[in-house]
Tab-separated table of C-alpha atoms in Angstrom:
chain	number	residue	atom	x	y	z
S	1	MET	CA	-12.281	-11.842	-3.316
S	2	GLU	CA	-12.782	-8.209	-2.422
S	3	VAL	CA	-10.143	-5.679	-1.372
S	4	THR	CA	-10.515	-2.073	-0.259
S	5	ILE	CA	-7.923	0.618	-0.906
S	6	LEU	CA	-8.198	2.305	2.486
S	7	GLY	CA	-5.746	5.054	1.568
S	8	SER	CA	-4.722	6.115	-1.944
S	9	GLY	CA	-2.219	8.848	-1.044
S	10	GLY	CA	1.462	8.695	-0.224
S	11	ILE	CA	4.177	10.729	1.441
S	12	GLU	CA	2.372	14.010	0.854
S	13	SER	CA	-1.285	13.136	0.687
S	14	VAL	CA	-3.868	15.702	-0.368
S	15	PRO	CA	-4.620	17.999	1.357
S	16	LYS	CA	-1.337	18.697	3.085
S	17	PRO	CA	-1.556	20.319	6.527
S	18	CYS	CA	-0.967	24.067	6.607
S	19	CYS	CA	-1.108	24.251	2.815
S	20	ALA	CA	-3.307	26.787	1.026
S	21	CYS	CA	-2.502	25.802	-2.549
S	22	LYS	CA	-5.370	25.452	-4.998
S	23	ARG	CA	-5.415	21.643	-4.907
S	24	CYS	CA	-5.385	21.403	-1.121
S	25	LEU	CA	-8.112	24.023	-0.696
S	26	GLU	CA	-10.230	22.214	-3.278
S	27	ALA	CA	-9.726	18.925	-1.391
S	28	ILE	CA	-10.731	20.528	1.911
S	29	GLU	CA	-13.881	21.939	0.317
S	30	LYS	CA	-14.986	18.972	-1.818
S	31	LYS	CA	-13.584	16.016	0.137
S	32	GLY	CA	-14.601	12.681	-1.482
S	33	LYS	CA	-12.168	11.649	-4.215
S	34	PHE	CA	-10.258	14.903	-3.721
S	35	PHE	CA	-9.205	13.901	-0.183
S	36	ARG	CA	-6.475	11.228	0.077
S	37	SER	CA	-4.949	9.538	3.116
S	38	GLY	CA	-1.888	7.328	3.557
S	39	PRO	CA	-1.344	4.090	1.582
S	40	SER	CA	-3.027	0.929	2.873
S	41	LEU	CA	-5.068	-2.034	1.649
S	42	PHE	CA	-7.612	-4.309	3.349
S	43	ILE	CA	-8.515	-7.821	2.192
S	44	ASN	CA	-12.139	-7.916	3.253
S	45	SER	CA	-13.029	-11.606	3.429
S	46	VAL	CA	-10.096	-12.531	5.694
S	47	ASN	CA	-9.629	-9.329	7.728
S	48	VAL	CA	-6.042	-8.788	6.568
S	49	LEU	CA	-4.493	-5.313	6.542
S	50	ILE	CA	-1.446	-4.298	4.512
S	51	ASP	CA	0.497	-1.359	6.009
S	52	THR	CA	-0.501	1.063	8.757
S	53	PRO	CA	-0.201	4.751	7.784
S	54	GLU	CA	-0.828	7.469	10.373
S	55	GLU	CA	-4.501	7.672	9.348
S	56	ILE	CA	-5.194	3.941	9.670
S	57	ARG	CA	-7.493	4.422	12.678
S	58	ILE	CA	-9.693	6.828	10.708
S	59	GLN	CA	-9.602	4.587	7.630
S	60	LEU	CA	-10.802	1.511	9.528
S	61	ILE	CA	-13.591	3.455	11.220
S	62	ARG	CA	-14.649	5.094	7.941
S	63	GLU	CA	-14.978	1.711	6.202
S	64	LYS	CA	-16.762	0.135	9.207
S	65	ILE	CA	-14.063	-2.512	9.615
S	66	PHE	CA	-14.503	-4.181	12.997
S	67	LYS	CA	-11.857	-6.897	12.895
S	68	VAL	CA	-8.199	-7.166	11.884
S	69	ASP	CA	-6.676	-10.639	12.213
S	70	ALA	CA	-3.334	-9.991	10.489
S	71	ILE	CA	-1.139	-7.126	9.316
S	72	PHE	CA	1.442	-7.349	6.521
S	73	TYR	CA	4.109	-4.689	5.977
S	74	THR	CA	5.614	-3.838	2.612
S	75	HIS	CA	8.522	-1.712	3.901
S	76	TRP	CA	9.628	0.570	6.715
S	77	HIS	CA	8.839	4.035	5.275
S	78	PRO	CA	6.930	6.333	7.685
S	79	ASP	CA	3.868	6.715	5.445
S	80	HIS	CA	3.431	2.916	5.576
S	81	THR	CA	4.241	2.238	9.241
S	82	MET	CA	3.632	5.207	11.536
S	83	GLY	CA	0.149	4.014	12.476
S	84	ILE	CA	1.594	0.924	14.136
S	85	ARG	CA	-0.141	1.851	17.408
S	86	ILE	CA	-3.324	0.568	15.809
S	87	ILE	CA	-2.230	-2.824	17.182
S	88	GLU	CA	-2.809	-1.732	20.766
S	89	GLN	CA	-5.818	0.397	19.855
S	90	ILE	CA	-7.514	-2.670	18.363
S	91	ASN	CA	-6.412	-5.311	20.810
S	92	LYS	CA	-5.808	-3.748	24.242
S	93	ASP	CA	-8.608	-3.609	26.796
S	94	CYS	CA	-7.932	-0.415	28.739
S	95	HIS	CA	-10.132	-1.597	31.638
S	96	THR	CA	-8.150	-4.778	32.288
S	97	ASP	CA	-4.814	-3.884	30.617
S	98	LYS	CA	-5.052	-7.224	28.813
S	99	PRO	CA	-5.669	-8.258	25.187
S	100	LYS	CA	-9.272	-8.286	24.005
S	101	PHE	CA	-8.625	-10.916	21.330
S	102	LYS	CA	-5.974	-13.390	20.269
S	103	PRO	CA	-2.656	-11.822	19.154
S	104	ILE	CA	-2.748	-10.081	15.775
S	105	ASP	CA	-0.369	-11.865	13.382
S	106	VAL	CA	2.155	-9.347	11.996
S	107	TYR	CA	4.185	-10.284	8.911
S	108	ILE	CA	7.338	-8.401	7.888
S	109	SER	CA	10.756	-9.170	6.432
S	110	GLU	CA	13.613	-9.191	8.938
S	111	ASP	CA	15.520	-6.706	6.755
S	112	GLN	CA	12.633	-4.254	6.850
S	113	LEU	CA	12.251	-4.577	10.614
S	114	ASN	CA	15.967	-3.810	10.990
S	115	LEU	CA	15.591	-0.747	8.746
S	116	MET	CA	12.576	0.371	10.760
S	117	ASP	CA	14.658	-0.022	13.917
S	118	LYS	CA	17.522	1.988	12.410
S	119	PHE	CA	15.572	4.885	10.947
S	120	LEU	CA	12.153	5.062	12.547
S	121	ILE	CA	10.494	2.842	15.147
S	122	ARG	CA	12.523	0.781	17.598
S	123	LYS	CA	11.863	-2.896	17.024
S	124	GLY	CA	11.605	-3.204	20.810
S	125	LEU	CA	8.057	-1.932	20.296
S	126	PHE	CA	7.272	-5.189	18.492
S	127	ASP	CA	8.792	-7.125	21.391
S	128	PHE	CA	6.727	-5.096	23.875
S	129	TYR	CA	3.482	-5.687	21.987
S	130	GLU	CA	4.321	-9.409	21.818
S	131	SER	CA	5.045	-9.532	25.536
S	132	GLN	CA	1.616	-7.967	26.139
S	133	GLY	CA	-0.059	-10.623	24.000
S	134	LEU	CA	-1.249	-8.011	21.489
S	135	MET	CA	0.574	-9.380	18.432
S	136	LYS	CA	2.729	-12.204	17.157
S	137	LYS	CA	5.619	-11.405	14.809
S	138	HIS	CA	6.379	-13.540	11.738
S	139	PHE	CA	9.423	-13.017	9.503
S	140	LEU	CA	8.647	-13.513	5.805
S	141	GLN	CA	11.024	-14.713	3.107
S	142	ASP	CA	10.827	-13.943	-0.611
S	143	GLY	CA	8.390	-16.367	-2.235
S	144	GLU	CA	6.868	-17.474	1.070
S	145	SER	CA	3.088	-17.781	1.185
S	146	VAL	CA	0.588	-17.470	4.014
S	147	LYS	CA	-2.939	-18.891	3.672
S	148	PHE	CA	-6.112	-17.513	5.189
S	149	GLY	CA	-8.881	-19.874	4.183
S	150	LYS	CA	-9.083	-19.714	0.388
S	151	ILE	CA	-6.925	-16.572	0.228
S	152	GLU	CA	-3.175	-17.013	-0.277
S	153	ILE	CA	-0.753	-14.092	0.152
S	154	GLU	CA	2.710	-14.545	-1.339
S	155	ALA	CA	5.680	-12.248	-0.627
S	156	ILE	CA	7.355	-10.969	-3.808
S	157	GLN	CA	10.780	-9.307	-3.847
S	158	PHE	CA	12.458	-7.693	-6.838
S	159	PRO	CA	16.191	-6.948	-7.250
S	160	LYS	CA	17.583	-3.720	-5.734
S	161	SER	CA	14.944	-3.625	-2.997
S	162	THR	CA	14.340	-5.355	0.322
S	163	ALA	CA	10.701	-4.237	0.229
S	164	PHE	CA	7.998	-6.847	-0.203
S	165	TYR	CA	5.119	-6.691	-2.639
S	166	TYR	CA	2.260	-9.128	-2.349
S	167	LEU	CA	0.550	-11.511	-4.757
S	168	ILE	CA	-2.957	-12.091	-3.399
S	169	LYS	CA	-4.621	-15.199	-4.798
S	170	GLU	CA	-7.977	-16.916	-4.524
S	171	ASP	CA	-8.561	-19.923	-6.789
S	172	ASN	CA	-7.360	-18.683	-10.190
S	173	LYS	CA	-7.847	-14.962	-9.447
S	174	LYS	CA	-4.833	-12.749	-8.686
S	175	ILE	CA	-4.185	-9.214	-7.444
S	176	ILE	CA	-0.647	-7.817	-7.361
S	177	TYR	CA	-0.020	-5.143	-4.715
S	178	MET	CA	3.060	-2.942	-5.287
S	179	PRO	CA	2.307	0.393	-3.587
S	180	CYS	CA	5.790	1.905	-3.307
S	181	GLU	CA	9.586	1.466	-3.380
S	182	ILE	CA	9.812	0.059	-6.908
S	183	GLU	CA	13.389	0.366	-8.110
S	184	GLU	CA	13.212	-2.551	-10.517
S	185	ILE	CA	10.512	-4.902	-11.730
S	186	LYS	CA	10.770	-8.267	-13.459
S	187	GLU	CA	8.210	-10.157	-15.480
S	188	LEU	CA	7.846	-13.138	-13.142
S	189	ASP	CA	5.705	-15.856	-14.673
S	190	LYS	CA	3.635	-16.284	-11.502
S	191	LEU	CA	2.364	-12.712	-11.932
S	192	ARG	CA	1.000	-13.434	-15.413
S	193	ASN	CA	-2.710	-12.906	-16.164
S	194	ALA	CA	-3.466	-11.146	-12.901
S	195	GLU	CA	-6.804	-9.367	-12.804
S	196	TYR	CA	-5.348	-6.267	-11.121
S	197	LEU	CA	-2.002	-4.588	-10.572
S	198	ILE	CA	-2.344	-2.033	-7.760
S	199	VAL	CA	0.818	-0.006	-8.047
S	200	HIS	CA	2.682	3.169	-7.167
S	201	PHE	CA	1.939	6.167	-9.413
S	202	SER	CA	5.571	7.177	-9.905
S	203	TRP	CA	6.588	9.593	-12.667
S	204	PHE	CA	6.496	9.977	-16.447
S	205	LYS	CA	9.676	9.982	-18.491
S	206	GLU	CA	8.883	13.382	-19.948
S	207	LYS	CA	8.236	14.950	-16.531
S	208	ARG	CA	9.763	13.680	-13.333
S	209	ILE	CA	8.077	14.968	-10.212
S	210	CYS	CA	9.998	16.270	-7.193
S	211	VAL	CA	13.183	16.424	-9.260
S	212	GLU	CA	15.179	17.837	-6.352
S	213	PHE	CA	14.815	14.516	-4.530
S	214	PRO	CA	17.340	11.986	-5.925
S	215	TRP	CA	15.284	8.968	-4.786
S	216	ARG	CA	12.609	9.916	-7.311
S	217	PHE	CA	15.045	8.952	-10.070
S	218	SER	CA	15.538	5.452	-8.680
S	219	GLU	CA	11.929	4.321	-9.069
S	220	VAL	CA	10.640	2.914	-12.342
S	221	PRO	CA	8.539	5.295	-14.493
S	222	VAL	CA	4.889	4.869	-15.409
S	223	GLU	CA	5.828	3.808	-18.944
S	224	ARG	CA	7.825	0.838	-17.621
S	225	ILE	CA	4.972	-0.146	-15.281
S	226	LEU	CA	2.539	-0.181	-18.216
S	227	GLU	CA	5.000	-2.226	-20.296
S	228	PHE	CA	5.292	-4.662	-17.385
S	229	ALA	CA	1.492	-4.979	-17.218
S	230	LYS	CA	1.215	-5.529	-20.967
S	231	ASN	CA	4.002	-8.130	-21.049
S	232	LEU	CA	2.271	-10.111	-18.296
S	233	SER	CA	-1.257	-9.736	-19.764
S	234	ILE	CA	-2.479	-8.025	-16.604
S	235	LYS	CA	-6.068	-6.968	-17.166
S	236	ASN	CA	-6.316	-3.771	-15.072
S	237	VAL	CA	-3.845	-1.259	-13.633
S	238	VAL	CA	-4.829	0.816	-10.591
S	239	PHE	CA	-2.417	3.583	-9.632
S	240	MET	CA	-2.252	4.611	-5.972
S	241	HIS	CA	0.263	6.393	-3.707
S	242	ILE	CA	-0.795	9.630	-5.397
S	243	ASP	CA	1.029	12.580	-3.848
S	244	GLU	CA	0.394	16.308	-3.693
S	245	CYS	CA	3.572	16.838	-5.706
S	246	HIS	CA	2.001	15.000	-8.662
S	247	ASP	CA	0.009	18.232	-9.167
S	248	LYS	CA	-3.011	16.299	-10.456
S	249	THR	CA	-6.662	16.915	-9.620
S	250	PRO	CA	-9.210	14.078	-10.006
S	251	TYR	CA	-10.315	15.711	-13.282
S	252	GLU	CA	-6.763	15.558	-14.646
S	253	LEU	CA	-6.419	11.942	-13.509
S	254	GLU	CA	-9.620	11.089	-15.396
S	255	LYS	CA	-7.995	12.472	-18.563
S	256	LEU	CA	-4.989	10.218	-17.955
S	257	GLU	CA	-7.349	7.257	-17.601
S	258	GLN	CA	-8.679	8.047	-21.070
S	259	LYS	CA	-5.152	8.468	-22.457
S	260	TYR	CA	-4.141	5.043	-21.169
S	261	LYS	CA	-7.479	3.285	-21.600
S	262	ASP	CA	-5.817	0.527	-23.671
S	263	TYR	CA	-4.174	-0.579	-20.409
S	264	ASN	CA	-7.430	-0.273	-18.429
S	265	VAL	CA	-5.830	2.295	-16.141
S	266	LYS	CA	-7.706	3.653	-13.131
S	267	PHE	CA	-6.573	5.980	-10.375
S	268	ALA	CA	-7.406	4.866	-6.862
S	269	PHE	CA	-9.362	6.853	-4.314
S	270	ASP	CA	-9.877	6.309	-0.600
S	271	GLY	CA	-12.452	3.577	-0.042
S	272	MET	CA	-12.154	2.156	-3.574
S	273	ARG	CA	-13.356	-1.456	-3.641
S	274	ILE	CA	-12.162	-4.075	-6.086
S	275	SER	CA	-14.166	-7.297	-6.374
S	276	LEU	CA	-13.256	-10.453	-8.275
């Protein structure tokens, strides 16, 4: 199994537009690991995409990905969904106004689609894309699995959140994908001994970022995430959803990797590949 972290940033990826702070200017100049785009993951062997940030078109082109058979959504937030037009960009033939391929399977919880409809993108867009033969919508339930060949993707839901996280399995290898919206986590036995936990870089107890935003206080801190990983004997922790407001350069993140080396912590970057 191989997955690619297409985008390692979050709400305020680095560099921010119209920002001349030191970090953003450094990212513009150096690019590479300094330059982060919105949060998304690609499961290479089965052409499955998780989330569609605004930059998803650029991410797919950058990684030379030529086929997407299915899209899974974690939750409705704009940084995870606003690239939804990628469905028509991939599958609509502008010369014939018809689909180029079979419908792309789109998996989402009904609760999250309703929240998307309420706050962001009208769910009629899904109906329109379905009517055009561009996609087929599937509602997921907690604990439900979808198989793509040898790859199995299971929807995981924790208390206090309607968001879905995903347990990606092949044979006895497991990757847990929890990129955002983590208000509570539980040590579920089926998550035990995973090779990787790819997870939201939230905040440290001693220093909460973006303190003026109350929602920052609802998400679990880094210390609890590391405890969770240790309790479940997870072998590696990869932090993503790294925002400008974290105030961390790649050099500072490398120091944190050394500080938490007992947990095998790494910080994601755009294009990071994980192979099992």
